[in-house]
Structures are given as structure tokens and as C-alpha cells.
Coordinates of N, CA and C and ligand atoms in Angstrom, one line a residue:
X14 N -72.5 4.8 -14.4 CA -72.5 3.4 -14.1 C -73.6 3.1 -13.1
X15 N -74.3 2.1 -13.3 CA -75.3 1.7 -12.3 C -75.0 0.3 -11.8
X16 N -75.4 0.1 -10.6 CA -75.1 -1.2 -9.9 C -76.2 -1.4 -8.9
X17 N -76.4 -2.7 -8.6 CA -77.3 -3.0 -7.4 C -76.5 -2.8 -6.2
X18 N -77.2 -2.5 -5.1 CA -76.5 -2.3 -3.8 C -77.2 -2.9 -2.7
X19 N -76.5 -3.7 -1.9 CA -77.1 -4.3 -0.7 C -76.3 -4.0 0.5
X20 N -77.0 -3.5 1.5 CA -76.3 -3.2 2.8 C -76.8 -4.1 3.9
X21 N -75.9 -4.7 4.7 CA -76.3 -5.5 5.9 C -75.7 -4.8 7.1
X22 N -76.5 -4.7 8.1 CA -75.9 -4.1 9.4 C -74.8 -5.0 9.9
X23 N -75.0 -6.3 9.8 CA -74.0 -7.3 10.2 C -74.1 -8.5 9.3
X24 N -73.0 -9.0 9.0 CA -72.9 -10.2 8.1 C -71.7 -11.0 8.4
X25 N -71.6 -12.3 8.0 CA -70.3 -13.0 8.3 C -69.2 -12.4 7.5
X26 N -69.4 -12.2 6.2 CA -68.3 -11.6 5.4 C -69.0 -11.2 4.1
X27 N -68.7 -10.0 3.6 CA -69.3 -9.5 2.4 C -68.8 -10.3 1.2
X28 N -67.6 -10.9 1.2 CA -67.1 -11.7 0.2 C -67.9 -13.1 0.1
X29 N -68.2 -13.6 1.3 CA -69.0 -14.9 1.4 C -70.4 -14.6 1.0
X30 N -71.0 -13.5 1.3 CA -72.3 -13.1 0.9 C -72.3 -13.0 -0.6
X31 N -71.3 -12.4 -1.2 CA -71.2 -12.3 -2.6 C -71.2 -13.6 -3.3
X32 N -70.5 -14.6 -2.7 CA -70.5 -16.0 -3.3 C -72.0 -16.5 -3.3
X33 N -72.7 -16.3 -2.2 CA -74.0 -16.8 -2.1 C -74.9 -16.1 -3.1
X34 N -74.7 -14.8 -3.3 CA -75.5 -14.0 -4.2 C -75.3 -14.5 -5.6
X35 N -74.0 -14.8 -6.0 CA -73.7 -15.3 -7.3 C -74.3 -16.6 -7.6
X36 N -74.3 -17.5 -6.5 CA -74.9 -18.8 -6.7 C -76.4 -18.7 -6.9
X37 N -77.0 -17.6 -6.3 CA -78.4 -17.4 -6.5 C -78.8 -16.6 -7.8
X38 N -77.8 -16.4 -8.6 CA -78.0 -15.7 -9.9 C -78.2 -14.2 -9.8
X39 N -77.6 -13.6 -8.9 CA -77.8 -12.1 -8.7 C -77.4 -11.3 -9.9
X40 N -78.0 -10.1 -10.1 CA -77.6 -9.3 -11.2 C -76.2 -8.7 -10.8
X41 N -75.4 -8.4 -11.9 CA -74.2 -7.7 -11.6 C -74.1 -6.5 -12.5
X42 N -73.3 -5.4 -12.2 CA -72.5 -5.3 -11.0 C -73.4 -5.2 -9.8
X43 N -72.9 -5.7 -8.7 CA -73.6 -5.6 -7.4 C -72.5 -5.2 -6.4
X44 N -72.9 -4.4 -5.5 CA -72.0 -4.0 -4.4 C -72.7 -4.4 -3.1
X45 N -71.9 -5.1 -2.3 CA -72.4 -5.6 -1.0 C -71.6 -4.9 0.1
X46 N -72.3 -4.3 1.0 CA -71.5 -3.6 2.1 C -72.1 -4.0 3.4
X47 N -71.3 -3.9 4.5 CA -71.8 -4.3 5.8 C -71.3 -3.3 6.9
X48 N -72.1 -3.1 7.9 CA -71.7 -2.3 9.0 C -70.6 -3.0 9.8
X49 N -70.7 -4.3 10.1 CA -69.6 -5.1 10.5 C -69.7 -6.5 10.1
X50 N -68.6 -7.2 10.3 CA -68.6 -8.6 9.8 C -68.2 -9.5 11.0
X51 N -68.8 -10.7 11.0 CA -68.4 -11.6 12.1 C -67.3 -12.6 11.7
X52 N -67.2 -12.7 10.4 CA -66.1 -13.6 9.9 C -65.4 -13.0 8.7
X53 N -64.9 -11.8 8.9 CA -64.1 -11.1 7.9 C -62.9 -11.9 7.5
X54 N -62.7 -12.0 6.2 CA -61.5 -12.8 5.7 C -60.5 -11.9 5.0
X55 N -59.2 -12.3 5.3 CA -58.1 -11.6 4.6 C -57.4 -12.5 3.6
X56 N -56.4 -12.0 3.0 CA -55.6 -12.8 2.1 C -54.9 -14.0 2.8
X57 N -54.6 -15.0 2.1 CA -53.8 -16.1 2.6 C -54.4 -16.8 3.8
X58 N -55.8 -16.8 3.8 CA -56.5 -17.5 4.8 C -56.5 -16.8 6.2
X59 N -56.1 -15.5 6.2 CA -56.1 -14.8 7.4 C -57.5 -14.3 7.8
X60 N -57.6 -13.8 9.0 CA -58.8 -13.2 9.5 C -58.7 -11.7 9.2
X61 N -59.8 -11.1 8.9 CA -59.8 -9.6 8.8 C -60.6 -9.0 9.9
X62 N -60.0 -8.4 10.8 CA -60.7 -7.9 12.0 C -61.8 -6.9 11.7
X63 N -63.0 -7.2 11.9 CA -64.2 -6.5 11.4 C -65.3 -6.2 12.4
X64 N -64.9 -6.2 13.7 CA -65.9 -6.1 14.7 C -66.4 -4.6 14.8
X65 N -65.5 -3.7 14.6 CA -65.8 -2.3 14.8 C -66.7 -1.7 13.7
X66 N -67.8 -1.0 14.1 CA -68.5 -0.2 13.2 C -67.6 1.0 12.8
X67 N -68.0 1.7 11.8 CA -67.2 2.9 11.4 C -66.1 2.7 10.4
X68 N -66.0 1.4 10.0 CA -65.0 1.1 8.9 C -65.8 0.6 7.7
X69 N -65.2 0.6 6.5 CA -65.9 0.1 5.4 C -65.5 -1.4 5.1
X70 N -66.6 -2.2 5.0 CA -66.4 -3.6 4.6 C -67.3 -3.7 3.4
X71 N -66.7 -3.9 2.2 CA -67.6 -4.0 1.0 C -67.0 -4.9 0.0
X72 N -67.9 -5.4 -0.9 CA -67.4 -6.3 -2.0 C -68.1 -5.9 -3.3
X73 N -67.2 -5.8 -4.3 CA -67.8 -5.5 -5.7 C -67.9 -6.9 -6.3
X74 N -69.1 -7.1 -6.9 CA -69.4 -8.4 -7.5 C -69.6 -8.3 -9.0
X75 N -68.8 -9.0 -9.8 CA -68.8 -8.8 -11.3 C -68.9 -10.2 -11.9
X76 N -69.4 -10.2 -13.2 CA -69.3 -11.4 -14.0 C -68.6 -11.0 -15.3
X77 N -67.3 -10.8 -15.2 CA -66.5 -10.4 -16.4 C -66.2 -11.7 -17.2
X78 N -65.6 -11.5 -18.4 CA -65.1 -12.6 -19.1 C -63.6 -12.4 -19.4
X79 N -62.9 -12.3 -18.3 CA -61.5 -12.0 -18.4 C -60.7 -13.3 -18.5
X80 N -59.6 -13.2 -19.2 CA -58.6 -14.4 -19.1 C -58.1 -14.4 -17.7
X81 N -57.9 -15.5 -17.1 CA -57.4 -15.6 -15.8 C -56.0 -14.9 -15.6
X82 N -55.2 -14.8 -16.7 CA -53.9 -14.2 -16.6 C -54.1 -12.6 -16.4
X83 N -55.3 -12.1 -16.6 CA -55.4 -10.7 -16.4 C -55.9 -10.3 -15.0
X84 N -56.1 -11.3 -14.2 CA -56.7 -11.0 -12.8 C -55.8 -10.2 -11.9
X85 N -54.5 -10.5 -12.0 CA -53.6 -9.8 -11.1 C -53.5 -8.3 -11.5
X86 N -53.5 -8.1 -12.8 CA -53.4 -6.7 -13.2 C -54.8 -6.0 -12.9
X87 N -55.8 -6.7 -13.0 CA -57.1 -6.1 -12.6 C -57.1 -5.7 -11.1
X88 N -56.7 -6.6 -10.3 CA -56.6 -6.3 -8.8 C -55.8 -5.1 -8.6
X89 N -54.6 -5.0 -9.2 CA -53.7 -3.9 -9.1 C -54.4 -2.6 -9.5
X90 N -55.0 -2.6 -10.6 CA -55.7 -1.5 -11.2 C -56.8 -1.0 -10.2
X91 N -57.6 -1.9 -9.7 CA -58.7 -1.5 -8.7 C -58.0 -0.9 -7.5
X92 N -57.0 -1.5 -7.0 CA -56.3 -1.0 -5.8 C -55.7 0.4 -6.1
X93 N -55.2 0.6 -7.3 CA -54.6 1.9 -7.6 C -55.7 3.0 -7.7
X94 N -56.9 2.6 -8.2 CA -58.0 3.6 -8.4 C -58.6 3.9 -7.0
X95 N -58.7 2.9 -6.1 CA -59.3 3.2 -4.8 C -58.3 4.0 -4.0
X96 N -57.0 3.7 -4.2 CA -55.9 4.6 -3.6 C -56.0 6.0 -4.1
X97 N -56.2 6.2 -5.4 CA -56.3 7.5 -6.0 C -57.5 8.3 -5.4
X98 N -58.6 7.6 -5.2 CA -59.8 8.2 -4.7 C -59.6 8.7 -3.3
X99 N -59.0 7.8 -2.5 CA -58.7 8.2 -1.1 C -57.7 9.3 -1.0
X100 N -56.8 9.3 -1.9 CA -55.8 10.3 -2.0 C -56.4 11.7 -2.3
X101 N -57.3 11.6 -3.4 CA -58.0 12.8 -3.8 C -58.9 13.4 -2.7
X102 N -59.6 12.5 -2.0 CA -60.5 13.0 -1.0 C -59.8 13.6 0.2
X103 N -58.7 13.0 0.6 CA -58.0 13.4 1.9 C -56.7 14.0 1.8
X104 N -56.1 14.0 0.6 CA -54.7 14.4 0.5 C -53.8 13.7 1.6
X105 N -54.2 12.4 1.8 CA -53.3 11.7 2.7 C -52.3 10.9 1.9
X106 N -51.1 10.6 2.5 CA -50.0 10.0 1.8 C -50.2 8.5 1.5
X107 N -51.3 8.2 0.8 CA -51.6 6.8 0.6 C -50.9 6.2 -0.6
X108 N -50.4 5.0 -0.4 CA -49.7 4.3 -1.5 C -50.3 2.8 -1.6
X109 N -50.0 2.2 -2.7 CA -50.4 0.8 -2.9 C -49.2 0.0 -2.7
X110 N -49.3 -1.0 -1.8 CA -48.2 -1.9 -1.5 C -48.6 -3.2 -2.2
X111 N -47.9 -3.6 -3.2 CA -48.2 -4.8 -4.0 C -48.3 -6.0 -3.0
X112 N -49.3 -6.9 -3.2 CA -50.2 -6.9 -4.3 C -51.4 -6.0 -4.1
X113 N -51.9 -5.8 -2.9 CA -53.1 -5.0 -2.7 C -53.4 -4.5 -1.3
X114 N -52.3 -4.0 -0.7 CA -52.5 -3.2 0.6 C -52.5 -1.8 0.3
X115 N -53.3 -1.0 0.9 CA -53.2 0.5 0.9 C -52.5 0.9 2.2
X116 N -51.4 1.6 2.1 CA -50.6 1.9 3.2 C -50.4 3.4 3.3
X117 N -50.2 3.9 4.5 CA -49.8 5.3 4.7 C -48.7 5.4 5.8
X118 N -47.7 6.1 5.5 CA -46.5 6.1 6.5 C -46.1 4.7 6.9
X119 N -46.2 3.8 6.0 CA -45.7 2.4 6.3 C -46.8 1.6 7.1
X120 N -47.9 2.1 7.4 CA -49.0 1.4 8.1 C -50.2 1.1 7.2
X121 N -50.8 -0.1 7.5 CA -51.8 -0.5 6.6 C -53.1 0.2 6.9
X122 N -53.8 0.7 5.9 CA -55.1 1.4 6.0 C -56.2 0.5 5.4
X123 N -55.9 -0.2 4.4 CA -56.9 -1.0 3.7 C -56.3 -2.3 3.1
X124 N -57.2 -3.3 2.9 CA -56.7 -4.5 2.2 C -57.8 -4.9 1.2
X125 N -57.3 -5.6 0.2 CA -58.2 -6.1 -0.9 C -58.1 -7.6 -1.0
X126 N -59.2 -8.3 -1.1 CA -59.2 -9.7 -1.3 C -60.0 -10.0 -2.5
X127 N -59.4 -10.5 -3.6 CA -60.0 -10.8 -4.8 C -60.2 -12.3 -4.9
X128 N -61.4 -12.7 -5.2 CA -61.7 -14.2 -5.3 C -62.5 -14.4 -6.6
X129 N -62.2 -15.4 -7.3 CA -62.8 -15.6 -8.6 C -63.1 -17.1 -8.9
X130 N -64.1 -17.3 -9.7 CA -64.4 -18.6 -10.2 C -64.1 -18.7 -11.6
X131 N -63.2 -19.6 -12.0 CA -62.7 -19.7 -13.4 C -63.3 -20.9 -14.0
X132 N -63.9 -20.7 -15.2 CA -64.6 -21.8 -16.0 C -64.0 -21.8 -17.3
X133 N -63.6 -23.0 -17.8 CA -63.1 -23.1 -19.2 C -62.2 -21.9 -19.6
X134 N -61.3 -21.6 -18.7 CA -60.3 -20.6 -19.0 C -60.8 -19.2 -19.0
X135 N -62.0 -18.9 -18.5 CA -62.5 -17.6 -18.4 C -62.9 -17.3 -16.9
X136 N -62.7 -16.1 -16.5 CA -63.1 -15.7 -15.2 C -64.6 -15.4 -15.3
X137 N -65.4 -16.2 -14.6 CA -66.9 -15.9 -14.7 C -67.3 -15.0 -13.5
X138 N -67.0 -15.4 -12.3 CA -67.4 -14.7 -11.2 C -66.2 -14.0 -10.5
X139 N -66.4 -12.8 -10.2 CA -65.2 -12.1 -9.7 C -65.7 -11.2 -8.5
X140 N -65.1 -11.5 -7.3 CA -65.5 -10.7 -6.1 C -64.3 -10.0 -5.6
X141 N -64.4 -8.7 -5.5 CA -63.3 -7.9 -5.0 C -63.7 -7.2 -3.7
X142 N -63.2 -7.8 -2.6 CA -63.6 -7.3 -1.3 C -62.6 -6.3 -0.8
X143 N -63.1 -5.3 -0.1 CA -62.3 -4.2 0.3 C -62.6 -3.8 1.7
X144 N -61.6 -3.9 2.6 CA -61.8 -3.4 4.0 C -61.0 -2.2 4.2
X145 N -61.6 -1.1 4.7 CA -60.9 0.1 4.9 C -61.1 0.6 6.3
X146 N -60.0 0.8 7.0 CA -60.0 1.3 8.4 C -60.3 2.8 8.3
X147 N -61.4 3.2 8.9 CA -61.8 4.6 8.8 C -61.9 5.3 10.2
X148 N -63.0 5.0 10.9 CA -63.2 5.7 12.1 C -62.9 4.9 13.4
X149 N -62.6 3.6 13.2 CA -62.3 2.8 14.4 C -61.3 3.4 15.3
X150 N -61.5 3.3 16.6 CA -60.4 3.7 17.5 C -59.3 2.7 17.8
X151 N -59.6 1.5 17.3 CA -58.7 0.3 17.3 C -58.3 -0.1 18.8
X152 N -59.1 0.4 19.7 CA -58.8 0.1 21.1 C -58.8 -1.4 21.4
X153 N -59.8 -2.1 20.8 CA -59.9 -3.5 21.1 C -59.3 -4.4 20.0
X154 N -58.4 -3.8 19.2 CA -57.7 -4.6 18.2 C -56.5 -5.2 18.9
X155 N -56.2 -6.4 18.3 CA -55.0 -7.1 18.9 C -53.8 -6.2 18.7
X156 N -52.9 -6.2 19.7 CA -51.8 -5.3 19.8 C -50.9 -5.4 18.5
X157 N -50.8 -6.6 18.1 CA -49.9 -6.9 16.9 C -50.4 -6.2 15.7
X158 N -51.8 -6.1 15.5 CA -52.3 -5.4 14.4 C -52.2 -3.9 14.6
X159 N -52.4 -3.4 15.8 CA -52.3 -2.0 16.1 C -51.0 -1.4 15.7
X160 N -49.9 -2.2 15.9 CA -48.6 -1.8 15.5 C -48.5 -1.5 14.0
X161 N -49.2 -2.3 13.2 CA -49.0 -2.3 11.8 C -50.0 -1.6 11.0
X162 N -51.1 -1.2 11.7 CA -52.3 -0.6 11.0 C -52.6 0.8 11.5
X163 N -53.3 1.5 10.6 CA -53.8 2.8 11.1 C -55.1 3.0 10.4
X164 N -55.8 4.1 10.8 CA -57.1 4.4 10.2 C -57.0 5.8 9.5
X165 N -57.9 6.0 8.6 CA -58.0 7.3 7.9 C -58.2 8.5 8.9
X166 N -59.1 8.2 9.9 CA -59.3 9.3 10.8 C -58.1 9.6 11.7
X167 N -57.3 8.6 11.9 CA -56.0 8.9 12.7 C -55.1 9.7 11.8
X168 N -55.1 9.4 10.5 CA -54.2 10.1 9.6 C -54.7 11.6 9.5
X169 N -56.0 11.8 9.5 CA -56.5 13.1 9.3 C -56.8 13.9 10.6
X170 N -56.8 13.1 11.7 CA -57.0 13.8 13.0 C -58.4 14.2 13.3
X171 N -59.4 13.6 12.5 CA -60.8 13.9 12.7 C -61.6 12.7 12.2
X172 N -62.9 12.6 12.7 CA -63.8 11.6 12.2 C -64.2 11.9 10.8
X173 N -64.4 10.9 10.0 CA -64.8 11.1 8.6 C -66.2 10.6 8.3
X174 N -66.8 11.1 7.3 CA -68.1 10.8 6.9 C -68.1 9.5 6.0
X175 N -68.4 8.4 6.7 CA -68.2 7.1 6.1 C -69.2 6.9 4.9
X176 N -70.4 7.5 4.9 CA -71.3 7.3 3.8 C -70.9 8.0 2.6
X177 N -70.4 9.2 2.8 CA -69.9 10.0 1.6 C -68.7 9.3 1.0
X178 N -67.9 8.8 1.9 CA -66.6 8.2 1.4 C -67.0 6.8 0.7
X179 N -67.9 6.1 1.3 CA -68.3 4.8 0.7 C -68.9 5.0 -0.7
X180 N -69.7 6.0 -0.8 CA -70.3 6.3 -2.1 C -69.3 6.7 -3.2
X181 N -68.3 7.5 -2.8 CA -67.3 7.9 -3.7 C -66.4 6.7 -4.1
X182 N -66.1 5.8 -3.2 CA -65.3 4.7 -3.5 C -66.1 3.7 -4.4
X183 N -67.4 3.5 -4.2 CA -68.2 2.7 -5.1 C -68.2 3.2 -6.5
X184 N -68.4 4.5 -6.6 CA -68.4 5.1 -7.9 C -67.1 4.9 -8.6
X185 N -66.0 5.2 -7.9 CA -64.7 5.0 -8.5 C -64.4 3.6 -8.9
X186 N -64.8 2.7 -8.0 CA -64.6 1.3 -8.3 C -65.3 0.8 -9.5
X187 N -66.6 1.2 -9.6 CA -67.4 0.8 -10.8 C -66.9 1.3 -12.1
X188 N -66.4 2.6 -12.0 CA -65.8 3.2 -13.2 C -64.5 2.5 -13.6
X189 N -63.8 2.2 -12.6 CA -62.5 1.5 -12.8 C -62.7 0.1 -13.5
X190 N -63.8 -0.5 -13.0 CA -64.1 -1.8 -13.6 C -64.4 -1.7 -15.1
X191 N -65.3 -0.7 -15.4 CA -65.7 -0.5 -16.8 C -64.4 -0.2 -17.7
X192 N -63.6 0.7 -17.1 CA -62.4 1.1 -17.9 C -61.5 -0.1 -18.1
X193 N -61.4 -1.0 -17.2 CA -60.6 -2.2 -17.3 C -61.2 -3.1 -18.4
X194 N -62.5 -3.3 -18.4 CA -63.2 -4.2 -19.3 C -63.1 -3.7 -20.7
X195 N -63.2 -2.3 -20.9 CA -63.2 -1.8 -22.3 C -61.8 -1.4 -22.7
X196 N -60.8 -1.6 -21.8 CA -59.4 -1.4 -22.2 C -58.9 0.0 -22.0
X197 N -59.8 1.0 -21.8 CA -59.4 2.4 -21.7 C -58.5 2.6 -20.5
X198 N -58.4 1.7 -19.5 CA -57.6 1.9 -18.4 C -56.1 1.9 -18.7
X199 N -55.8 1.3 -19.9 CA -54.4 1.2 -20.3 C -53.6 2.5 -20.3
X200 N -54.3 3.5 -20.7 CA -53.6 4.8 -20.9 C -53.3 5.4 -19.5
X201 N -53.9 5.0 -18.5 CA -53.7 5.6 -17.1 C -52.9 4.7 -16.2
X202 N -52.8 3.4 -16.6 CA -52.2 2.4 -15.6 C -50.8 2.8 -15.2
X203 N -49.9 3.1 -16.1 CA -48.5 3.3 -15.8 C -48.3 4.5 -14.9
X204 N -49.1 5.6 -15.2 CA -48.9 6.8 -14.4 C -49.4 6.6 -13.0
X205 N -50.5 5.9 -12.9 CA -51.1 5.6 -11.5 C -50.0 4.7 -10.8
X206 N -49.5 3.7 -11.5 CA -48.6 2.8 -10.8 C -47.4 3.6 -10.3
X207 N -46.8 4.4 -11.1 CA -45.6 5.2 -10.7 C -45.9 6.2 -9.6
X208 N -47.1 6.7 -9.6 CA -47.5 7.6 -8.5 C -47.7 7.0 -7.2
X209 N -48.3 5.8 -7.2 CA -48.8 5.2 -6.0 C -48.1 3.9 -5.5
X210 N -47.1 3.5 -6.3 CA -46.4 2.3 -5.9 C -45.5 2.5 -4.7
X211 N -45.8 1.9 -3.6 CA -45.1 2.1 -2.4 C -43.7 1.4 -2.4
X212 N -43.5 0.5 -3.4 CA -42.2 -0.3 -3.4 C -41.2 0.1 -4.4
X213 N -41.5 1.2 -5.1 CA -40.5 1.6 -6.1 C -39.1 1.7 -5.6
X214 N -38.2 0.9 -6.2 CA -36.8 0.9 -5.9 C -36.4 0.5 -4.5
X215 N -37.4 -0.1 -3.8 CA -37.1 -0.4 -2.4 C -36.4 -1.8 -2.2
X216 N -35.7 -1.9 -1.2 CA -35.1 -3.2 -0.8 C -36.1 -3.8 0.2
X217 N -36.5 -5.0 -0.2 CA -37.6 -5.7 0.6 C -37.4 -7.1 0.8
X218 N -38.2 -7.7 1.7 CA -38.2 -9.2 1.8 C -39.6 -9.6 1.3
X219 N -39.6 -10.6 0.4 CA -40.9 -11.2 -0.1 C -40.9 -12.5 0.6
X220 N -42.0 -12.8 1.3 CA -42.2 -14.1 2.0 C -43.3 -14.8 1.2
X221 N -42.9 -16.0 0.6 CA -44.0 -16.8 0.0 C -43.8 -18.2 0.5
X222 N -44.5 -19.1 -0.2 CA -44.5 -20.5 0.3 C -43.1 -21.2 0.2
X223 N -42.2 -20.6 -0.5 CA -40.8 -21.1 -0.5 C -40.0 -20.6 0.6
X224 N -40.4 -19.5 1.2 CA -39.6 -18.8 2.3 C -39.4 -17.4 2.0
X225 N -38.3 -16.8 2.6 CA -38.0 -15.4 2.4 C -37.0 -15.1 1.3
X226 N -37.3 -14.1 0.6 CA -36.4 -13.7 -0.6 C -36.1 -12.2 -0.4
X227 N -34.8 -11.8 -0.4 CA -34.5 -10.4 -0.2 C -34.0 -9.8 -1.6
X228 N -34.3 -8.6 -1.8 CA -33.8 -8.0 -3.1 C -34.4 -6.6 -3.2
X229 N -34.2 -6.1 -4.5 CA -34.6 -4.7 -4.8 C -35.7 -4.8 -5.8
X230 N -36.8 -4.1 -5.6 CA -37.9 -4.1 -6.5 C -37.6 -3.4 -7.8
X231 N -37.9 -4.1 -8.9 CA -37.6 -3.4 -10.2 C -38.9 -3.0 -10.9
X232 N -40.1 -3.5 -10.4 CA -41.3 -3.2 -11.1 C -42.2 -4.4 -11.1
X233 N -43.2 -4.3 -12.1 CA -44.1 -5.5 -12.3 C -44.0 -5.9 -13.8
X234 N -44.4 -7.1 -14.1 CA -44.4 -7.5 -15.5 C -45.8 -7.2 -16.0
X235 N -46.0 -7.6 -17.3 CA -47.3 -7.4 -18.0 C -48.5 -7.9 -17.2
X236 N -48.3 -9.0 -16.6 CA -49.4 -9.7 -15.9 C -49.6 -9.1 -14.5
X237 N -48.7 -8.2 -14.0 CA -48.8 -7.7 -12.7 C -48.1 -8.4 -11.6
X238 N -47.2 -9.4 -12.0 CA -46.4 -10.1 -11.0 C -45.2 -9.2 -10.7
X239 N -44.7 -9.3 -9.5 CA -43.6 -8.4 -9.0 C -42.2 -8.9 -9.5
X240 N -41.4 -8.0 -9.9 CA -40.0 -8.3 -10.3 C -39.0 -7.8 -9.3
X241 N -38.2 -8.7 -8.8 CA -37.2 -8.3 -7.8 C -35.8 -8.9 -8.2
X242 N -34.8 -8.0 -8.0 CA -33.4 -8.4 -8.3 C -32.8 -8.8 -7.0
X243 N -32.2 -10.0 -7.0 CA -31.5 -10.4 -5.8 C -30.1 -9.9 -5.8
X244 N -29.3 -10.2 -4.7 CA -28.0 -9.6 -4.6 C -27.0 -10.1 -5.6
X245 N -27.3 -11.3 -6.2 CA -26.4 -11.7 -7.3 C -26.8 -11.1 -8.6
X246 N -27.8 -10.2 -8.6 CA -28.1 -9.5 -9.8 C -29.1 -10.2 -10.7
X247 N -29.7 -11.3 -10.2 CA -30.7 -12.0 -11.0 C -32.1 -11.5 -10.7
X248 N -32.9 -11.2 -11.7 CA -34.3 -10.7 -11.5 C -35.2 -11.9 -11.6
X249 N -36.1 -12.0 -10.6 CA -37.1 -13.1 -10.6 C -38.5 -12.5 -10.5
X250 N -39.4 -13.3 -10.8 CA -40.8 -12.9 -10.9 C -41.6 -13.6 -9.7
X251 N -42.3 -12.8 -9.0 CA -43.1 -13.3 -7.8 C -44.6 -13.1 -8.1
X252 N -45.4 -14.2 -8.0 CA -46.8 -14.1 -8.3 C -47.6 -13.7 -7.0
X253 N -47.1 -14.1 -5.9 CA -47.9 -14.0 -4.7 C -46.9 -13.9 -3.5
X254 N -47.4 -13.3 -2.4 CA -46.5 -13.3 -1.2 C -46.8 -12.0 -0.4
X255 N -46.1 -11.9 0.7 CA -46.1 -10.8 1.5 C -44.8 -10.0 1.4
X256 N -44.9 -8.7 1.3 CA -43.7 -7.9 1.1 C -43.5 -7.1 2.3
X257 N -42.3 -7.1 2.9 CA -41.9 -6.3 4.0 C -40.8 -5.4 3.6
X258 N -41.0 -4.1 3.9 CA -39.9 -3.1 3.6 C -38.8 -3.3 4.6
X259 N -37.6 -3.3 4.1 CA -36.5 -3.4 5.1 C -36.5 -2.2 6.0
X260 N -36.4 -2.4 7.3 CA -36.5 -1.4 8.2 C -37.9 -1.0 8.6
X261 N -38.9 -1.8 8.2 CA -40.2 -1.5 8.7 C -41.3 -2.4 8.2
Ligands
BTN8 C1 -56.1 -8.4 3.2 O1 -55.4 -7.4 3.3 O2 -55.7 -9.5 3.7 C2 -57.4 -8.3 2.5 C3 -58.5 -7.9 3.5 C4 -59.9 -7.8 2.8 C5 -61.0 -7.5 3.8 C6 -62.3 -7.3 3.1 S1 -63.5 -6.6 4.2 C7 -64.8 -6.8 3.0 C8 -64.5 -8.2 2.3 N1 -65.1 -9.2 3.1 C9 -64.2 -10.0 3.6 O3 -64.5 -11.0 4.4 N2 -63.0 -9.6 3.3 C10 -63.0 -8.5 2.5

């Protein structure tokens, strides 16, 4: 796989830069990475703490022609593949927490923010941004985030080679994209999902714009939406939200 690559020492947000690049007619696939971000963005309008060097801030930029209904599954697949790569490289207990957090021992290591422009029912522009906590010592991170997050170097007890790791993740991500577009990912999706799904059979709380919902995770549907059975035995589908494991 080949792709263009742009690196910025500092930028507002690699996802925002990706939007500008797409508006300028950039070639795709394109990977945009930065040493740090001044306006890193997370899911649900949150901020992504990006001041520290030593972490990965990058965005994959694609122009696929996917039906919008396949976007959730695409994001899950990319998350699973990036999780598998980190797992292979470090033998760390990494799991994917639906929809797109990478967690280890219940703490967040990485997050994914997918943004798309949809035209006449096709996804034209697709930006998959990925922030991975690697070598940051987290000393100047807000206390509330330090409670819930960790870094790969903390997990391994040693500083890691961010360039080598970044290159491996880019390769894996581009291959994963190709496999999704040509359909060959189908044969691997279920085994990856069962291996890395952090929520398998767990009792959780899903928080979405309607409020909190408690139940037991049963899996995902064809589109990648989460299926949860509540205590009256009814299974419902959740398209978006934050999942909290009971007891952590
Ligand atoms: C989340 O867990 O809320 C998603 C976080 C995504 C952060 C990455 S860092 C690179 C890219 N640029 C951004 O502004 N956000 C994503």
C-alpha cells in the first residue's frame, strides 16, 4: 500500500487539517501526523488532551464510496486492527471498547474519531483520527483524565520508539482500509471482534442523549451497533454513546 504522508511538528488538529486537505483536493490515501496538537478533538465534542510530545496524533484520510450504513462497522474494523497491531507489538492486554476506545486494564490508551462527509448517500470523504498515549508522563494532565487513562510506556514500564510504532500502525491501518473496501476483511472480522471486544458479556451502563441504560452486552448487529439486554430481558440497539463497565 502506498499513501502520502504529512508530518507537522505542531498543528491545531490532524482531523481539522485533514478537512482542509480534502477541501484542497489532496490525493488519498493520505496520512497526517503531528508532534502535538493545540486543539485536539475527541468524540462527542470533547477535547483530546494533546499538548505532550511523545504520543501519536494522526489521521487517515480516504475517499471511499461506502454506504453510510457501513461507517460504524468500518470504524470498528479499523479499531480492531490497530488494537491487534499494538497487541502484536507489545503483548499488552489491549482491548477495543465499543465504539472506538482502546483500553488496557480498564484504562484508556487510545481513542478514535471518525468524521465523514456524505453526499447523495455515499461517504465521499472519510477521516479517521487516532490519538494514542505512548510516552507521555501525564504529569500535567487533568487529574480526572489521569484516573481513567494510561500510556503504552506505563503498561510496558519502558519508553517506546514512537517512529517505529507509528510506521507499523500506518501500515496496518492502510492494509485494513484496503481489506475493508475489497471485502476481504469479512473473513477476519468476527475472530478479531471476539478476541478484542472488551465488553463481551459485561454488565454496563450506556450513556446516550436519552440518559443512562443498564444491561448486559450481547454483541453487535450487522451495522456495528451495540446490542444490550436490559433487566426485563428486552434487547435494544444502541448506535452511539459512552459505555461504562459496572465497577469501573
Ligand atoms: C476520543 O476518544 O474521544 C477520540 C479521540 C481522537 C483523538 C485523535 S488525535 C488525532 C486526531 N486529531 C484530533 O483532533 N482528534 C483525533
